[in-house]
mmCIF file of C-alpha atoms in Angstrom:
data_model
loop_
_atom_site.group_PDB
_atom_site.id
_atom_site.type_symbol
_atom_site.label_atom_id
_atom_site.label_comp_id
_atom_site.label_asym_id
_atom_site.label_seq_id
_atom_site.Cartn_x
_atom_site.Cartn_y
_atom_site.Cartn_z
ATOM 1 C CA UNK A 1 103.045 -60.933 13.880
ATOM 2 C CA UNK A 2 100.512 -61.953 11.215
ATOM 3 C CA UNK A 3 101.045 -65.650 11.191
ATOM 4 C CA UNK A 4 98.321 -68.213 10.853
ATOM 5 C CA UNK A 5 97.849 -70.175 13.834
ATOM 6 C CA UNK A 6 95.583 -73.255 14.018
ATOM 7 C CA UNK A 7 94.450 -74.349 17.403
ATOM 8 C CA UNK A 8 92.423 -77.614 18.112
ATOM 9 C CA UNK A 9 90.183 -77.707 20.976
ATOM 10 C CA UNK A 10 89.784 -74.007 21.089
ATOM 11 C CA UNK A 11 86.511 -73.654 22.633
ATOM 12 C CA UNK A 12 87.539 -73.853 26.223
ATOM 13 C CA UNK A 13 90.299 -74.305 28.806
ATOM 14 C CA UNK A 14 93.988 -74.137 27.267
ATOM 15 C CA UNK A 15 92.786 -73.995 23.864
ATOM 16 C CA UNK A 16 90.641 -71.078 24.366
ATOM 17 C CA UNK A 17 93.341 -69.251 26.293
ATOM 18 C CA UNK A 18 95.993 -69.753 23.477
ATOM 19 C CA UNK A 19 93.354 -68.398 21.060
ATOM 20 C CA UNK A 20 93.099 -65.233 22.937
ATOM 21 C CA UNK A 21 96.865 -65.045 23.656
ATOM 22 C CA UNK A 22 98.012 -65.469 19.955
ATOM 23 C CA UNK A 23 94.979 -62.998 19.121
ATOM 24 C CA UNK A 24 96.820 -60.478 21.313
ATOM 25 C CA UNK A 25 100.069 -61.256 19.677
ATOM 26 C CA UNK A 26 98.756 -60.100 16.314
ATOM 27 C CA UNK A 27 98.233 -63.429 14.599
ATOM 28 C CA UNK A 28 95.470 -64.858 12.483
ATOM 29 C CA UNK A 29 93.595 -67.680 13.825
ATOM 30 C CA UNK A 30 92.011 -70.801 12.682
ATOM 31 C CA UNK A 31 90.020 -72.225 15.466
ATOM 32 C CA UNK A 32 88.672 -75.847 15.572
ATOM 33 C CA UNK A 33 86.350 -77.651 17.912
ATOM 34 C CA UNK A 34 83.175 -79.516 18.117
ATOM 35 C CA UNK A 35 80.669 -76.914 19.334
ATOM 36 C CA UNK A 36 79.961 -74.750 16.375
ATOM 37 C CA UNK A 37 77.983 -72.198 18.405
ATOM 38 C CA UNK A 38 80.722 -71.828 20.933
ATOM 39 C CA UNK A 39 83.145 -71.279 18.019
ATOM 40 C CA UNK A 40 81.058 -68.515 16.682
ATOM 41 C CA UNK A 41 80.769 -66.772 19.955
ATOM 42 C CA UNK A 42 84.574 -66.864 20.467
ATOM 43 C CA UNK A 43 85.197 -65.764 16.908
ATOM 44 C CA UNK A 44 82.763 -62.775 17.391
ATOM 45 C CA UNK A 45 84.799 -61.949 20.489
ATOM 46 C CA UNK A 46 88.138 -61.926 18.722
ATOM 47 C CA UNK A 47 86.873 -60.381 15.409
ATOM 48 C CA UNK A 48 85.655 -57.474 17.445
ATOM 49 C CA UNK A 49 89.199 -56.789 18.861
ATOM 50 C CA UNK A 50 90.689 -56.805 15.302
ATOM 51 C CA UNK A 51 91.739 -60.425 14.987
ATOM 52 C CA UNK A 52 90.970 -62.265 11.636
ATOM 53 C CA UNK A 53 89.309 -65.554 12.599
ATOM 54 C CA UNK A 54 88.326 -68.749 10.568
ATOM 55 C CA UNK A 55 86.389 -71.554 12.567
ATOM 56 C CA UNK A 56 86.180 -75.017 11.590
ATOM 57 C CA UNK A 57 83.741 -77.180 13.360
ATOM 58 C CA UNK A 58 84.940 -80.876 13.627
ATOM 59 C CA UNK A 59 86.013 -83.592 16.023
ATOM 60 C CA UNK A 60 89.726 -84.560 15.526
ATOM 61 C CA UNK A 61 88.690 -87.990 16.017
ATOM 62 C CA UNK A 62 86.793 -87.811 12.600
ATOM 63 C CA UNK A 63 89.587 -88.138 10.156
ATOM 64 C CA UNK A 64 87.486 -87.700 7.051
ATOM 65 C CA UNK A 65 85.803 -84.514 8.447
ATOM 66 C CA UNK A 66 89.103 -83.133 9.348
ATOM 67 C CA UNK A 67 90.753 -83.838 6.068
ATOM 68 C CA UNK A 68 87.912 -82.319 4.276
ATOM 69 C CA UNK A 69 88.157 -79.075 6.334
ATOM 70 C CA UNK A 70 91.860 -78.653 5.938
ATOM 71 C CA UNK A 71 91.927 -79.623 2.262
ATOM 72 C CA UNK A 72 89.266 -77.127 1.507
ATOM 73 C CA UNK A 73 90.749 -74.057 3.170
ATOM 74 C CA UNK A 74 90.641 -70.794 1.503
ATOM 75 C CA UNK A 75 93.831 -69.956 -0.220
ATOM 76 C CA UNK A 76 94.586 -67.145 2.064
ATOM 77 C CA UNK A 77 94.290 -69.452 5.006
ATOM 78 C CA UNK A 78 96.064 -72.557 3.683
ATOM 79 C CA UNK A 79 99.730 -71.760 4.751
ATOM 80 C CA UNK A 80 99.439 -72.523 8.286
ATOM 81 C CA UNK A 81 102.429 -71.442 10.464
ATOM 82 C CA UNK A 82 101.829 -72.656 13.798
ATOM 83 C CA UNK A 83 99.715 -75.909 14.693
ATOM 84 C CA UNK A 84 98.539 -75.991 18.429
ATOM 85 C CA UNK A 85 97.667 -79.524 18.921
ATOM 86 C CA UNK A 86 95.561 -78.968 22.090
ATOM 87 C CA UNK A 87 92.490 -81.097 21.859
ATOM 88 C CA UNK A 88 92.685 -83.685 24.520
ATOM 89 C CA UNK A 89 90.875 -85.052 27.679
ATOM 90 C CA UNK A 90 91.064 -87.461 30.407
ATOM 91 C CA UNK A 91 88.126 -89.666 31.504
ATOM 92 C CA UNK A 92 87.805 -91.565 34.757
ATOM 93 C CA UNK A 93 90.237 -92.289 37.621
ATOM 94 C CA UNK A 94 89.632 -95.993 38.003
ATOM 95 C CA UNK A 95 92.236 -98.715 38.426
ATOM 96 C CA UNK A 96 93.173 -100.060 35.003
ATOM 97 C CA UNK A 97 91.455 -103.227 35.617
ATOM 98 C CA UNK A 98 88.270 -101.548 36.382
ATOM 99 C CA UNK A 99 88.428 -98.916 33.655
ATOM 100 C CA UNK A 100 85.754 -98.208 30.983
ATOM 101 C CA UNK A 101 86.630 -99.292 27.404
ATOM 102 C CA UNK A 102 84.607 -96.661 25.890
ATOM 103 C CA UNK A 103 86.429 -94.018 27.871
ATOM 104 C CA UNK A 104 89.835 -95.587 26.772
ATOM 105 C CA UNK A 105 88.795 -95.259 23.243
ATOM 106 C CA UNK A 106 87.776 -91.656 23.430
ATOM 107 C CA UNK A 107 91.170 -90.687 25.120
ATOM 108 C CA UNK A 108 93.248 -92.817 22.750
ATOM 109 C CA UNK A 109 91.306 -91.458 19.591
ATOM 110 C CA UNK A 110 91.324 -87.827 20.818
ATOM 111 C CA UNK A 111 94.899 -87.600 22.497
ATOM 112 C CA UNK A 112 96.756 -89.814 20.304
ATOM 113 C CA UNK A 113 95.125 -90.291 17.041
ATOM 114 C CA UNK A 114 93.520 -86.835 16.619
ATOM 115 C CA UNK A 115 97.195 -85.253 17.105
ATOM 116 C CA UNK A 116 98.533 -87.653 14.509
ATOM 117 C CA UNK A 117 95.755 -86.702 12.129
ATOM 118 C CA UNK A 118 96.190 -82.891 12.487
ATOM 119 C CA UNK A 119 99.991 -83.611 12.119
ATOM 120 C CA UNK A 120 99.676 -85.709 9.098
ATOM 121 C CA UNK A 121 97.411 -83.089 7.381
ATOM 122 C CA UNK A 122 99.259 -79.846 8.276
ATOM 123 C CA UNK A 123 102.999 -80.484 8.387
ATOM 124 C CA UNK A 124 103.519 -81.662 4.978
ATOM 125 C CA UNK A 125 102.804 -78.025 3.837
ATOM 126 C CA UNK A 126 105.308 -76.711 6.562
ATOM 127 C CA UNK A 127 107.899 -79.210 5.003
ATOM 128 C CA UNK A 128 107.202 -77.981 1.480
ATOM 129 C CA UNK A 129 107.459 -74.324 2.642
ATOM 130 C CA UNK A 130 110.470 -75.080 5.001
ATOM 131 C CA UNK A 131 108.919 -73.233 7.974
ATOM 132 C CA UNK A 132 106.463 -73.932 10.734
ATOM 133 C CA UNK A 133 105.911 -74.800 14.267
ATOM 134 C CA UNK A 134 104.225 -77.614 15.868
ATOM 135 C CA UNK A 135 103.165 -77.211 19.577
ATOM 136 C CA UNK A 136 101.796 -80.226 21.270
ATOM 137 C CA UNK A 137 99.989 -79.879 24.587
ATOM 138 C CA UNK A 138 101.262 -82.823 26.462
ATOM 139 C CA UNK A 139 101.108 -83.334 30.378
ATOM 140 C CA UNK A 140 103.345 -84.077 33.368
ATOM 141 C CA UNK A 141 101.300 -87.141 33.176
ATOM 142 C CA UNK A 142 103.387 -88.317 30.234
ATOM 143 C CA UNK A 143 106.425 -88.414 32.540
ATOM 144 C CA UNK A 144 105.168 -91.032 34.949
ATOM 145 C CA UNK A 145 101.829 -92.716 35.877
ATOM 146 C CA UNK A 146 99.885 -91.854 38.815
ATOM 147 C CA UNK A 147 97.096 -93.691 40.513
ATOM 148 C CA UNK A 148 94.130 -94.037 38.350
ATOM 149 C CA UNK A 149 95.837 -92.220 35.489
ATOM 150 C CA UNK A 150 96.871 -95.245 33.719
ATOM 151 C CA UNK A 151 95.323 -94.788 30.189
ATOM 152 C CA UNK A 152 95.530 -91.129 30.255
ATOM 153 C CA UNK A 153 98.982 -91.130 31.364
ATOM 154 C CA UNK A 154 99.894 -93.624 28.513
ATOM 155 C CA UNK A 155 98.299 -91.051 25.891
ATOM 156 C CA UNK A 156 100.339 -88.264 27.151
ATOM 157 C CA UNK A 157 103.437 -90.289 27.100
ATOM 158 C CA UNK A 158 102.618 -91.091 23.418
ATOM 159 C CA UNK A 159 102.433 -87.274 22.950
ATOM 160 C CA UNK A 160 106.038 -86.928 24.329
ATOM 161 C CA UNK A 161 107.239 -90.018 22.057
ATOM 162 C CA UNK A 162 105.385 -88.334 18.850
ATOM 163 C CA UNK A 163 106.662 -84.906 19.595
ATOM 164 C CA UNK A 164 110.275 -86.321 19.852
ATOM 165 C CA UNK A 165 109.836 -88.289 16.667
ATOM 166 C CA UNK A 166 108.572 -85.521 14.732
ATOM 167 C CA UNK A 167 111.175 -83.213 15.873
ATOM 168 C CA UNK A 168 113.735 -85.971 14.527
ATOM 169 C CA UNK A 169 111.887 -86.167 11.351
ATOM 170 C CA UNK A 170 111.823 -82.603 10.524
ATOM 171 C CA UNK A 171 115.474 -81.808 11.921
ATOM 172 C CA UNK A 172 116.668 -81.174 8.181
ATOM 173 C CA UNK A 173 114.131 -78.352 8.013
ATOM 174 C CA UNK A 174 113.377 -74.939 9.682
ATOM 175 C CA UNK A 175 110.327 -76.605 11.310
ATOM 176 C CA UNK A 176 110.344 -76.439 15.343
ATOM 177 C CA UNK A 177 108.431 -78.923 17.509
ATOM 178 C CA UNK A 178 107.533 -78.068 21.038
ATOM 179 C CA UNK A 179 105.954 -80.355 23.968
ATOM 180 C CA UNK A 180 104.123 -78.420 26.550
ATOM 181 C CA UNK A 181 103.823 -80.421 29.648
ATOM 182 C CA UNK A 182 101.513 -78.827 32.152
ATOM 183 C CA UNK A 183 100.748 -80.003 35.622
ATOM 184 C CA UNK A 184 97.593 -78.985 37.525
ATOM 185 C CA UNK A 185 95.703 -76.550 35.564
ATOM 186 C CA UNK A 186 92.277 -75.268 36.616
ATOM 187 C CA UNK A 187 89.982 -75.699 33.609
ATOM 188 C CA UNK A 188 86.903 -77.831 32.915
ATOM 189 C CA UNK A 189 89.439 -80.777 32.696
ATOM 190 C CA UNK A 190 88.365 -82.447 35.756
ATOM 191 C CA UNK A 191 84.801 -81.870 35.249
ATOM 192 C CA UNK A 192 84.945 -83.719 32.096
ATOM 193 C CA UNK A 193 87.152 -86.382 33.896
ATOM 194 C CA UNK A 194 84.577 -87.061 36.361
ATOM 195 C CA UNK A 195 81.725 -87.059 33.826
ATOM 196 C CA UNK A 196 80.173 -83.796 35.043
ATOM 197 C CA UNK A 197 80.616 -84.358 38.993
ATOM 198 C CA UNK A 198 81.321 -80.739 39.745
ATOM 199 C CA UNK A 199 81.988 -81.406 43.517
ATOM 200 C CA UNK A 200 84.445 -84.148 42.884
ATOM 201 C CA UNK A 201 86.125 -81.928 40.212
ATOM 202 C CA UNK A 202 86.517 -78.906 42.627
ATOM 203 C CA UNK A 203 88.424 -81.212 45.129
ATOM 204 C CA UNK A 204 91.096 -81.665 42.612
ATOM 205 C CA UNK A 205 92.057 -77.964 43.197
ATOM 206 C CA UNK A 206 91.652 -77.565 46.919
ATOM 207 C CA UNK A 207 94.391 -76.477 49.025
ATOM 208 C CA UNK A 208 96.790 -75.332 46.017
ATOM 209 C CA UNK A 209 96.806 -72.483 43.725
ATOM 210 C CA UNK A 210 96.835 -74.392 40.459
ATOM 211 C CA UNK A 211 97.856 -73.049 37.112
ATOM 212 C CA UNK A 212 95.486 -71.392 34.651
ATOM 213 C CA UNK A 213 94.855 -71.760 30.782
ATOM 214 C CA UNK A 214 96.591 -68.318 30.457
ATOM 215 C CA UNK A 215 99.924 -69.884 32.190
ATOM 216 C CA UNK A 216 100.111 -72.482 29.477
ATOM 217 C CA UNK A 217 99.136 -70.168 26.725
ATOM 218 C CA UNK A 218 101.913 -67.715 27.663
ATOM 219 C CA UNK A 219 104.473 -70.441 27.127
ATOM 220 C CA UNK A 220 103.013 -71.470 23.801
ATOM 221 C CA UNK A 221 103.423 -67.846 22.569
ATOM 222 C CA UNK A 222 106.844 -67.661 24.038
ATOM 223 C CA UNK A 223 107.993 -70.754 22.268
ATOM 224 C CA UNK A 224 106.370 -69.610 18.940
ATOM 225 C CA UNK A 225 107.879 -66.078 19.363
ATOM 226 C CA UNK A 226 111.378 -67.421 20.017
ATOM 227 C CA UNK A 227 114.100 -66.575 17.396
ATOM 228 C CA UNK A 228 114.174 -68.800 14.384
ATOM 229 C CA UNK A 229 117.277 -70.570 15.410
ATOM 230 C CA UNK A 230 115.743 -71.372 18.927
ATOM 231 C CA UNK A 231 113.655 -74.448 19.397
ATOM 232 C CA UNK A 232 111.881 -74.772 22.697
ATOM 233 C CA UNK A 233 111.636 -78.513 22.636
ATOM 234 C CA UNK A 234 109.922 -79.466 25.795
ATOM 235 C CA UNK A 235 108.684 -77.453 28.840
ATOM 236 C CA UNK A 236 107.374 -78.760 32.146
ATOM 237 C CA UNK A 237 104.985 -76.358 33.733
ATOM 238 C CA UNK A 238 104.120 -76.893 37.266
ATOM 239 C CA UNK A 239 101.947 -75.036 40.135
ATOM 240 C CA UNK A 240 104.667 -73.854 42.715
ATOM 241 C CA UNK A 241 103.426 -76.562 45.265
ATOM 242 C CA UNK A 242 103.446 -79.388 42.818
ATOM 243 C CA UNK A 243 106.589 -81.081 42.482
ATOM 244 C CA UNK A 244 105.598 -83.893 39.762
ATOM 245 C CA UNK A 245 102.546 -85.688 38.714
ATOM 246 C CA UNK A 246 102.265 -87.570 42.089
ATOM 247 C CA UNK A 247 103.411 -84.955 44.758
ATOM 248 C CA UNK A 248 101.129 -81.847 45.517
ATOM 249 C CA UNK A 249 101.331 -80.122 48.809
ATOM 250 C CA UNK A 250 97.966 -78.706 49.849
ATOM 251 C CA UNK A 251 97.815 -76.019 52.396
#
């Protein structure tokens, strides 16, 4: 379709799956992430298949660096059609009163402030052109807290509120806003949450067939490809044996 799609956190998990799915869809991609070498590898992979790719290495927590990268985009890449605010993470699963303040700051700065930074940088251009689509990757965790989820759940509740607020703010334009809310997705999410404890991370997915990054990417592309008069405002995507953020039936 030859749109320009910018995806944050594109080096792994849902972000990488979105990159591949939008590439298959015929879109041009701006991929961002912290790992420059990984970005280069992904760019080479997709370029070999005929996709035009631009990579930008920055952390969404770094507002100044993000602004420099976006403000200095080549002219042919500057009119971004779709923004996928995917960069995000969970750290720790302790009770709130035992949590690590550094983990809190990282989650808040990435999941909330990083999303706001990218929205602030890109949506004004969409408003000026009267077209565009913002796809925020939220979570079932934003609907209700679960044990140990406290701050992470709060950040994803913020993603829902920010998505709803932005949708109101641009309702007089042709811009669409989608909040995707995945449940249990098997990526490196749990490995990061448990600070590299692979055994503990693997236990999260035992006894249930979880979602994959591709499942969420499919929904992102579906929402982006909906007719112009159709806005997929919010989608809750769960594994078959997951009822909500708290109820998971393991076989």
